[in-house]
XYZ file of C-alpha atoms in Angstrom:
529
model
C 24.194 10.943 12.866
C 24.031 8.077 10.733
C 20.756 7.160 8.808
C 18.329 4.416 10.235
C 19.130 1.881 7.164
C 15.064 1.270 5.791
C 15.342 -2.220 4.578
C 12.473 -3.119 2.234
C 10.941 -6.398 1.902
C 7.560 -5.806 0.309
C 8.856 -8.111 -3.026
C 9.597 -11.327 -0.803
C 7.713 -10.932 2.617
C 5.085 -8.542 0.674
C 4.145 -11.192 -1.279
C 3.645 -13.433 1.367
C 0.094 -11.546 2.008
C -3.259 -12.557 0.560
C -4.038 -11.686 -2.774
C -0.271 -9.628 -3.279
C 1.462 -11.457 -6.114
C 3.959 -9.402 -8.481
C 5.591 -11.434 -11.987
C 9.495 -11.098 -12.227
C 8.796 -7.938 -14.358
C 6.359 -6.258 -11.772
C 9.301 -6.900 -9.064
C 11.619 -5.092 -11.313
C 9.553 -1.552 -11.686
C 8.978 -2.044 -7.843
C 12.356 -2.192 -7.264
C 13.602 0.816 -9.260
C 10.644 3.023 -7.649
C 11.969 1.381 -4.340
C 15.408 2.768 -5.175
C 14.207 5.855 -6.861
C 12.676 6.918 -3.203
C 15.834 5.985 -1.895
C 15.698 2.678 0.354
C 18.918 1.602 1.185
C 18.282 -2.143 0.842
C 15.855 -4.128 -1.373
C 14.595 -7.740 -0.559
C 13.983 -9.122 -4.013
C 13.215 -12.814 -3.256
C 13.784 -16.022 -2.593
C 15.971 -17.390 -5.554
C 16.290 -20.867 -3.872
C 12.188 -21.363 -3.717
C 10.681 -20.627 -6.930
C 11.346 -19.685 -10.512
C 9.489 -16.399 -10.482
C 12.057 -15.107 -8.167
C 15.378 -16.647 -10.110
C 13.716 -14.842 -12.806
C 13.964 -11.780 -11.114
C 17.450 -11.932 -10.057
C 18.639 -12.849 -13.283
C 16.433 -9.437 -14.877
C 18.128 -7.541 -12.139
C 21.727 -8.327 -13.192
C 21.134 -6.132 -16.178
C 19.268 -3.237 -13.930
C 21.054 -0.230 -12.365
C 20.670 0.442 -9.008
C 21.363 3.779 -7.502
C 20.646 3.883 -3.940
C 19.497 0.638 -3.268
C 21.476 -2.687 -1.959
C 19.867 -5.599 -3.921
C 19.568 -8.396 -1.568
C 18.424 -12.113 -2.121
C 16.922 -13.876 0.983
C 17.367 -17.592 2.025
C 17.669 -20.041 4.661
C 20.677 -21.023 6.703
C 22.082 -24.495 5.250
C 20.049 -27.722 5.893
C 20.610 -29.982 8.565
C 23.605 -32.655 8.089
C 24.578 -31.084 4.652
C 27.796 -29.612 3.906
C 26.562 -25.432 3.155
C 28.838 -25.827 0.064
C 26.674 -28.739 -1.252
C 23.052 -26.519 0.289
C 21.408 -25.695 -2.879
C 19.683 -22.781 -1.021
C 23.087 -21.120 -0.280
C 24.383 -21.965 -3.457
C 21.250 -20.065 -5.300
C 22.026 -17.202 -3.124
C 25.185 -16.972 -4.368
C 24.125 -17.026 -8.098
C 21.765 -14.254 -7.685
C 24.882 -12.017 -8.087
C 23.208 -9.008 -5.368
C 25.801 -7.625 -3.217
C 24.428 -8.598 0.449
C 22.351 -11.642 1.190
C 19.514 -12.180 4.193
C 19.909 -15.726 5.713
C 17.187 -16.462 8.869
C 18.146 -19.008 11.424
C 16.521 -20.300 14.265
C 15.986 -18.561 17.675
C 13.561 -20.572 19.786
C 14.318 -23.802 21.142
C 10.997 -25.044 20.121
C 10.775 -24.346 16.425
C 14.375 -26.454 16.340
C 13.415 -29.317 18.268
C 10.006 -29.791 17.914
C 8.944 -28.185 14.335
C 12.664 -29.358 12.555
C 13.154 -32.223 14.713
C 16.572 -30.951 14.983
C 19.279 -30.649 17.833
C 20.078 -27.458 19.192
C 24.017 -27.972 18.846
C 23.142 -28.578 15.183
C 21.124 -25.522 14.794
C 23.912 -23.035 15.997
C 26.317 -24.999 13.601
C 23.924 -24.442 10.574
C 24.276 -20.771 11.279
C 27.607 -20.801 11.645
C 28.433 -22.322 8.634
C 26.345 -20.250 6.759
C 27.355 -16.780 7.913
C 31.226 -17.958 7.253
C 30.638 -19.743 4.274
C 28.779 -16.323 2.845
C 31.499 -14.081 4.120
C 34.433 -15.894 2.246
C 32.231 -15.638 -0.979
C 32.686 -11.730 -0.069
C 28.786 -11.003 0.944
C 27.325 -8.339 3.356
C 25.375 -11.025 5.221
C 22.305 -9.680 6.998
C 21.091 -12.768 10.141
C 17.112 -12.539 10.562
C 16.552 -13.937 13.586
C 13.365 -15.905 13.465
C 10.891 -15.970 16.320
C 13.876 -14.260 18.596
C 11.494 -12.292 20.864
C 9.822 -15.598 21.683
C 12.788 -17.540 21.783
C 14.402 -14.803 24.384
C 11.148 -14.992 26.484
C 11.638 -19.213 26.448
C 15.076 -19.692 26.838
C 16.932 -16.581 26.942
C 20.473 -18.278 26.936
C 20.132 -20.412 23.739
C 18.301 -17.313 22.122
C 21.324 -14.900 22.873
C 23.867 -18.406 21.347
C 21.779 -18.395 18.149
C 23.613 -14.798 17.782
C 26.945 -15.498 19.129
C 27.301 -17.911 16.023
C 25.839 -15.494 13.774
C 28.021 -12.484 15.118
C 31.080 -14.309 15.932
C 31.026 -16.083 12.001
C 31.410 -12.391 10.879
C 27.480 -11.430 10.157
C 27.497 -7.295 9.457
C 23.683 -7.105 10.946
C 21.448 -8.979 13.408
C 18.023 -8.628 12.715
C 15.934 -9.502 15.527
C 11.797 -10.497 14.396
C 9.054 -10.327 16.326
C 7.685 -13.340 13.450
C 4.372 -13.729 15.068
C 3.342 -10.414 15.296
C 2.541 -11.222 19.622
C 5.244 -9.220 21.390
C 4.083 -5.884 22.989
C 5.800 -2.284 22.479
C 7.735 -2.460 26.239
C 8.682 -6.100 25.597
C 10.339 -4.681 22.757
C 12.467 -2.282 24.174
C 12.832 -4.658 27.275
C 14.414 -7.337 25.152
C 16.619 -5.446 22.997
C 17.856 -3.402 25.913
C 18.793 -6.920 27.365
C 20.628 -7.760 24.374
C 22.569 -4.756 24.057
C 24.019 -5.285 27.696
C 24.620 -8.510 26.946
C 26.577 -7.963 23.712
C 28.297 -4.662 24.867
C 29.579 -7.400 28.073
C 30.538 -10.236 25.981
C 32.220 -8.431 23.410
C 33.557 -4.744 24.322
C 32.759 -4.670 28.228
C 31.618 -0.836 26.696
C 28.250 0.562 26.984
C 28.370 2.690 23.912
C 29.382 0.844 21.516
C 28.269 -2.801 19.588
C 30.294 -5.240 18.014
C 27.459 -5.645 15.393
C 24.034 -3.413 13.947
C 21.064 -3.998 15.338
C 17.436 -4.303 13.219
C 14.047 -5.031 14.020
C 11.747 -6.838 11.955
C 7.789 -7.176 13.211
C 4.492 -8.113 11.950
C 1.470 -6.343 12.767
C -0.807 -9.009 14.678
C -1.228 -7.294 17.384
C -1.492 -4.063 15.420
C 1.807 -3.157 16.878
C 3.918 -3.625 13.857
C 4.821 0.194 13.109
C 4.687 0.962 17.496
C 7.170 -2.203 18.192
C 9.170 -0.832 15.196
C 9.714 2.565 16.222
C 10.509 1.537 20.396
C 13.016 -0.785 18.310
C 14.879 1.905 16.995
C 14.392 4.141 20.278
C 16.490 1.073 21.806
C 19.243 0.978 19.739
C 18.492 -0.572 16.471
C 19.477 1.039 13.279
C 17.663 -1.009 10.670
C 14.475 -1.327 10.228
C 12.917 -3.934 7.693
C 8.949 -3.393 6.516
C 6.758 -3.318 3.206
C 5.080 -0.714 1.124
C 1.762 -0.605 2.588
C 2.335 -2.970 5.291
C 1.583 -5.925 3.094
C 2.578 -9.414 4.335
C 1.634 -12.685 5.350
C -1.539 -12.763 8.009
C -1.995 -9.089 9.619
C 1.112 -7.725 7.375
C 4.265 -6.089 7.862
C 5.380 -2.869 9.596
C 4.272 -0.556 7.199
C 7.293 1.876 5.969
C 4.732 4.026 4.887
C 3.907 5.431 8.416
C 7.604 4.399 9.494
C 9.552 6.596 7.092
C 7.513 9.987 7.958
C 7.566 9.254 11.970
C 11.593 8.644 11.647
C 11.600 11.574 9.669
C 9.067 14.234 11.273
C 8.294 13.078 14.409
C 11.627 11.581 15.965
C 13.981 13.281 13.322
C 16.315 10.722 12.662
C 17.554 10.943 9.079
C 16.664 8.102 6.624
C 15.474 9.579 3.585
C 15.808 12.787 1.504
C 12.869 15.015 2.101
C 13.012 15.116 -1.730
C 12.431 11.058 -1.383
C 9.918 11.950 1.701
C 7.561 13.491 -1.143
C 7.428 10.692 -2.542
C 6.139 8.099 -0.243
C 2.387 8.538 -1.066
C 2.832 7.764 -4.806
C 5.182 5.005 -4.220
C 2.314 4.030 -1.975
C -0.141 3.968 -4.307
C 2.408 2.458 -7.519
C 2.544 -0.495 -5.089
C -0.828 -0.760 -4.775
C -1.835 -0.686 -8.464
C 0.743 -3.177 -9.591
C -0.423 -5.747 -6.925
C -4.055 -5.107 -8.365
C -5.007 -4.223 -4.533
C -7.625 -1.336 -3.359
C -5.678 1.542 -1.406
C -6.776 1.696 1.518
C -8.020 4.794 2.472
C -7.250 5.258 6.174
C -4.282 3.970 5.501
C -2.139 6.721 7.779
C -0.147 9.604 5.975
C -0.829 8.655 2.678
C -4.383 7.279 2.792
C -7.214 8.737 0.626
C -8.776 9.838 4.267
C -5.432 10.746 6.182
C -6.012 14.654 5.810
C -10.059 14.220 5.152
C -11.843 16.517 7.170
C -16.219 16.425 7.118
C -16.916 18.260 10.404
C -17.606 22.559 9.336
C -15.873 23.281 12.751
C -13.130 21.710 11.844
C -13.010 22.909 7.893
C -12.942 26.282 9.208
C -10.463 26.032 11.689
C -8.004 24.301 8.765
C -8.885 27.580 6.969
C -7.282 29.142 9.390
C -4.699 27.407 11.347
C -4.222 23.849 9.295
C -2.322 22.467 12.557
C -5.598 22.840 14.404
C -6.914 19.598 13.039
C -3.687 18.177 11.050
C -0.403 16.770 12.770
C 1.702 17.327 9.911
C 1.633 19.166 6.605
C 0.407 16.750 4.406
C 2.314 17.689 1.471
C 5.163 16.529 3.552
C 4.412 12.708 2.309
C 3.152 13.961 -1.190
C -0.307 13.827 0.079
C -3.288 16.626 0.344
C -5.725 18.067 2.350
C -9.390 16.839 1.415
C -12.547 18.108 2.864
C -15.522 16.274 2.723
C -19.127 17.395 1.407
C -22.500 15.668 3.296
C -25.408 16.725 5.385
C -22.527 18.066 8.243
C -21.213 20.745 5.997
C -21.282 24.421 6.286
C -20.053 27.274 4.078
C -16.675 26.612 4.819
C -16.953 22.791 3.508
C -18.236 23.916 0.272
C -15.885 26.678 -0.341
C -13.235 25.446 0.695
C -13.952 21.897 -1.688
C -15.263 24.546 -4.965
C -11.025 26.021 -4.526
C -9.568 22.665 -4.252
C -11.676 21.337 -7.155
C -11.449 24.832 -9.459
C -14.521 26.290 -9.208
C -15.318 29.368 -9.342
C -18.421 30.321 -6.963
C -18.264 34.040 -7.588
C -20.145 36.152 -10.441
C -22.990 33.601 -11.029
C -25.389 34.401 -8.898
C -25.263 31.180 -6.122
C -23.582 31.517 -3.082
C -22.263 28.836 -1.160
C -24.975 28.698 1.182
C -27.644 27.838 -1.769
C -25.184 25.140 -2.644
C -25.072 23.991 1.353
C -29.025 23.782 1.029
C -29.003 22.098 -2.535
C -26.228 19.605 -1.067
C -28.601 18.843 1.805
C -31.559 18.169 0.022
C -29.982 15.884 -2.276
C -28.535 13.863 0.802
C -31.882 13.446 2.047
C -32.957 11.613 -1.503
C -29.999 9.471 -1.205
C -26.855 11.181 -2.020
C -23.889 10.859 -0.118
C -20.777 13.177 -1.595
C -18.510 12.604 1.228
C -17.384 9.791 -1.202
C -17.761 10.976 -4.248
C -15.691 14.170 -5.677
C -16.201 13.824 -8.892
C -20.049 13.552 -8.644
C -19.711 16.932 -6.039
C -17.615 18.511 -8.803
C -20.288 18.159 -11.658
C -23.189 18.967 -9.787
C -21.662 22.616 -8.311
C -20.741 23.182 -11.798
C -24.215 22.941 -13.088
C -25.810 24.311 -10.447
C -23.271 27.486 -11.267
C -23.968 26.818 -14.903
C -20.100 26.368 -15.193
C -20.503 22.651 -16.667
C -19.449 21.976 -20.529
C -20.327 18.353 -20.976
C -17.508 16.277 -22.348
C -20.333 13.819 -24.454
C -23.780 13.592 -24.038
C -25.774 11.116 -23.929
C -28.754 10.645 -27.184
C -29.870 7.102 -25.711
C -28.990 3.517 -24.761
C -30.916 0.641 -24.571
C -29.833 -2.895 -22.517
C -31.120 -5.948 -22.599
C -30.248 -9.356 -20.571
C -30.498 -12.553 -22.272
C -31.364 -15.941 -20.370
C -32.123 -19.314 -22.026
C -33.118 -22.402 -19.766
C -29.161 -22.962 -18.229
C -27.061 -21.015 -19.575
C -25.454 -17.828 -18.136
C -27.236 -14.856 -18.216
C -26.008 -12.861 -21.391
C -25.906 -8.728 -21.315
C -25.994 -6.505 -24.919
C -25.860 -2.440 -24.194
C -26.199 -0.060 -27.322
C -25.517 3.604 -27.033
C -25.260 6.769 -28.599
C -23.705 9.713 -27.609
C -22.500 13.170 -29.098
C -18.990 14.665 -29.198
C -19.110 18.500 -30.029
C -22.162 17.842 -32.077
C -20.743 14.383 -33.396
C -23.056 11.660 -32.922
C -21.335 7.717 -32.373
C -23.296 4.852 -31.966
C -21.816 1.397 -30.628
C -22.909 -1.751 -29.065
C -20.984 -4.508 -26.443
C -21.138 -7.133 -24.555
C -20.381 -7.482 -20.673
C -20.553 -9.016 -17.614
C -24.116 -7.817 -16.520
C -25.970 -4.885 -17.177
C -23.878 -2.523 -16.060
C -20.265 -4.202 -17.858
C -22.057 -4.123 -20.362
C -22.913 -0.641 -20.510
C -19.244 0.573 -19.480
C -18.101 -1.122 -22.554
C -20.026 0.166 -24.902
C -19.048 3.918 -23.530
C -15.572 3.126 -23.544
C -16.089 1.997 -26.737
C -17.878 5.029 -28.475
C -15.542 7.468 -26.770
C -12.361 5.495 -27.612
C -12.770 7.086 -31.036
C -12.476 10.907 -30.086
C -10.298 10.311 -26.723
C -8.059 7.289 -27.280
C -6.004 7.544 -23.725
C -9.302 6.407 -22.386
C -8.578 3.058 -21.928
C -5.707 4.483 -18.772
C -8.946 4.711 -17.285
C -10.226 1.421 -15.047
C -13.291 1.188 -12.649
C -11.586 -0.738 -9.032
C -14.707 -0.409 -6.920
C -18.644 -0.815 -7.880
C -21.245 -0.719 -4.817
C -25.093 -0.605 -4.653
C -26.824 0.169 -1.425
C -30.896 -0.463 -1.127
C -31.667 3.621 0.767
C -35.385 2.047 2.211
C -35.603 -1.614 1.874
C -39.020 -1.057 2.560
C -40.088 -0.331 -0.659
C -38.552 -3.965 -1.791
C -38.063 -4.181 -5.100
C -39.122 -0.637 -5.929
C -37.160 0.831 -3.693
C -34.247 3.799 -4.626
C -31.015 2.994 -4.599
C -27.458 4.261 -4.579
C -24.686 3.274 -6.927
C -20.751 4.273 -6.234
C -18.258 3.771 -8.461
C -14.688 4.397 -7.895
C -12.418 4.454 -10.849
C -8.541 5.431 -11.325
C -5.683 6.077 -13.861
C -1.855 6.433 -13.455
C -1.969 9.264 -11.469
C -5.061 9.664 -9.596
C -8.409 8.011 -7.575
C -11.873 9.412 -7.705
C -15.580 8.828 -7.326
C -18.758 9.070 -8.566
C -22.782 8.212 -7.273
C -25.809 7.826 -8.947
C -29.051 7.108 -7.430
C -32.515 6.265 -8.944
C -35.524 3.560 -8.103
C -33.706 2.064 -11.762
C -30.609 0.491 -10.829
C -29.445 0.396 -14.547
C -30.429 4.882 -14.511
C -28.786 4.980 -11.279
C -25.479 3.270 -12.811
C -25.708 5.134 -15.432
C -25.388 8.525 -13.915
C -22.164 7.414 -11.731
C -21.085 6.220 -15.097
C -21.378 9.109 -16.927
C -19.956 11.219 -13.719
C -17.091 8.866 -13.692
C -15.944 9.239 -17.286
C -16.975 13.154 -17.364
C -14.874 13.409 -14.639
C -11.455 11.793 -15.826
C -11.983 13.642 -19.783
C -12.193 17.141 -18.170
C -8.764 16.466 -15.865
């Protein structure tokens, strides 16, 4: 069986999405992870609508791809221009990939009353494209634009829009859901329709089509990944999404969850399961680079996809892990987690102390002390559901297995305000290092900046990779707002390197102590990986 061809467009359509922006060097390492996991075709841009993208094409001419298609996007030609005098096909051209995306027009109302153009005129501006691409020897992929809507409005000019394309020699028809409104059984519907339509016009067979078939969707319904999946069950055999489902409004189909449900669930090759390993760092790679939180339910490669808090159900995954877990999670490169709070039993604890490397034999505590401890400390405020690392350095001193990495001597902060200027934050500390004492002052951003600098800064001179290390997420919750001002609160901090996420609490009536001990947890945490 031939693969279903996983067409990536997280570089052009990707960036479309709120707060995702990548430099023409960022697009590059995308692109070779992209290819490295072994997508067949890569959307790199829009060379016609910006420099950061011409940029990228040109940086690409020089960069080997292995698996990967490169492909440059554009528009079909302009009304009333000659396409060999359309500076938007003639870009496409000098972007030197091998195949090129063009969209067109599909529904009768985006051409006559968003372009103000003719309908005759729209079918010859994809026309001219497609053939003008194809004698400049280009795999030309046809997006068509709004065709789900266009079908459901005026089915016969919908199903003309690809005549031209087809019949001007396009290799693939790409038919977008661009609004994100079409249900899952509309879907299938349509493209069933346009199969039986095609296989009549052109072959007058039912088993085979003069041209491929892909499906392109956005996710505004929450259907993206559903109405991209019934698309292939129908017939189509390309499928085009983004890394993490990033896009413009709701997002793209996310080939995150795609790629494993082609794969496991409806096994219908399209990657390696080599490649399939690799899906939850590419995930995360993505992520980083576009400066964007993972997000943690984020399905088969989330933080939480394989997270399990409930002690019935950590014991059962002792047991039999399909009890609680559709696939293996290894599968996607991910891992089983299980969660530590006021729900857990023995079996949370134990089974957390062997994923984290403890050792909870030969030191006098069983787990069920370390259930109790857990639950007391919830009750002042504590919450280790979300924070491993914290979990981690508490069961080691409470089995007396903890060797601190520094310790802390002292530290004293002080905020600065005169009349209307900014407030301005000083932090001085001094810790130890195997019996090494280092004493160093910064500046920050608040209290708390301020006091992360100043640690970075002291332990920069005994560990000097610290600096991989980078806090994404800081959080303070009030426990008992009752006590206003004085009342206890609870500091999480999440922080992350190349290779890894974790997290750390602190809680105190002192928000400065209660930072402070995430902090420390934080840092502890990443110098005894």
């Amino acid at each position: 069986m031939p693969p279903i061809l996983l067409y990536d467009t997280t570089l052009r359509d990707g960036t479309q999405g709120e707060n995702v922006s990548f430099t023409a060097e960022e697009k590059i390492k995308i692109a070779k992870r992209l290819d490295d996991a072994g997508m067949h075709y890569i959307e790199g841009g829009w060379p016609g609508s910006n420099p950061r993208d011409k940029k990228f094409f040109n940086l690409a001419k020089d960069t080997e791809f292995k698996n990967a298609r490169l492909t440059a996007f554009g528009s079909t030609r302009k009304p009333g221009i000659d396409v060999k005098k359309d500076h938007n096909i003639a870009a496409l051209l000098e972007s030197g990939t091998p195949a090129v995306t063009i969209f067109g027009k599909s529904w009768d109302l985006h051409v006559e009353q968003v372009m103000n153009n003719t309908l005759e005129e729209n079918l010859a501006m994809i026309r001219d494209s497609v053939e003008y691409l194809k004698t400049n020897n280009k795999e030309v992929i046809y997006d068509a634009e709004h065709f789900f809507d266009g079908f459901k409005n005026d089915k016969d000019y919908a199903m003309q829009t690809l005549f031209s394309a087809i019949d001007s020699g396009a290799d693939i028809i790409v038919l977008c859901d661009t609004n994100g409104g079409t249900l899952p059984f509309d879907i299938e519907s349509v493209i069933n329709h346009v199969n039986g339509i095609l296989n009549d016009k052109y072959t007058g067979k039912t088993d085979v089509l003069p041209v491929k078939i892909g499906i392109h969707t956005h996710n505004d319904s929450g259907l993206a990944v559903a109405n991209s999946i019934i698309a292939i069950k129908a017939g189509a055999v390309m499928v085009q999404g983004t890394i993490n489902g990033y896009g413009e409004r709701c997002g793209n189909a996310d080939l995150t969850s795609i790629i494993p449900i082609l794969s496991l669930k409806m096994n219908l090759p399209c990657i390696s399961i080599e490649n399939l390993e690799k899906v939850r760092k590419l995930s995360r790679f993505v992520s980083e680079t576009a400066n964007m939180i993972p997000l943690n339910s984020r399905p088969f490669v989330g933080k939480s996809a394989f997270a399990h808090k409930g002690g019935i159900h950590v014991s059962a995954i002792m047991k039999v892990p399909k009890a609680y877990e559709h696939i293996d999670p290894e599968l996607v490169g991910n891992m089983r987690r299980v969660l530590i709070s006021d729900l857990s039993g023995r079996s949370n604890v134990e089974y957390k102390a062997k994923e984290l490397g403890i050792n909870l034999g030969g030191n006098g505590h069983d787990s069920n002390k370390i259930v109790s401890k857990i639950k007391d400390m919830e009750q002042e405020g504590y919450q280790f559901d979300v924070a491993d690392g914290s979990f981690k350095i508490l069961v080691e001193k409470f089995t007396e297995q903890f060797k601190p990495i520094f310790e802390l001597e002292s530290f004293r902060v002080t905020i600065e305000k005169d009349k209307n200027q900014p407030c301005s934050s000083h932090a001085t500390i001094k810790i130890a290092v195997d019996g090494q004492q280092e004493i160093t002052a910064a500046e920050g951003n608040g209290p708390v900046s301020a006091l992360d600098n100043a640690l970075r800064k002291a332990l920069d001179n005994f560990f000097p990779d610290i600096n991989a290390m980078r806090l994404v997420d800081f959080k303070v919750r009030v426990i008992d707002g009752r006590d206003g001002t004085a009342a206890k609160v609870r500091v999480f901090i999440e922080s992350r390197d190349q290779n890894d996420i974790w997290s750390t609490i602190g809680v105190s009536e002192d928000i400065i102590e209660a930072s402070w001990h995430a902090l420390a947890d934080s840092f502890q945490y990443k110098l005894s990986k």
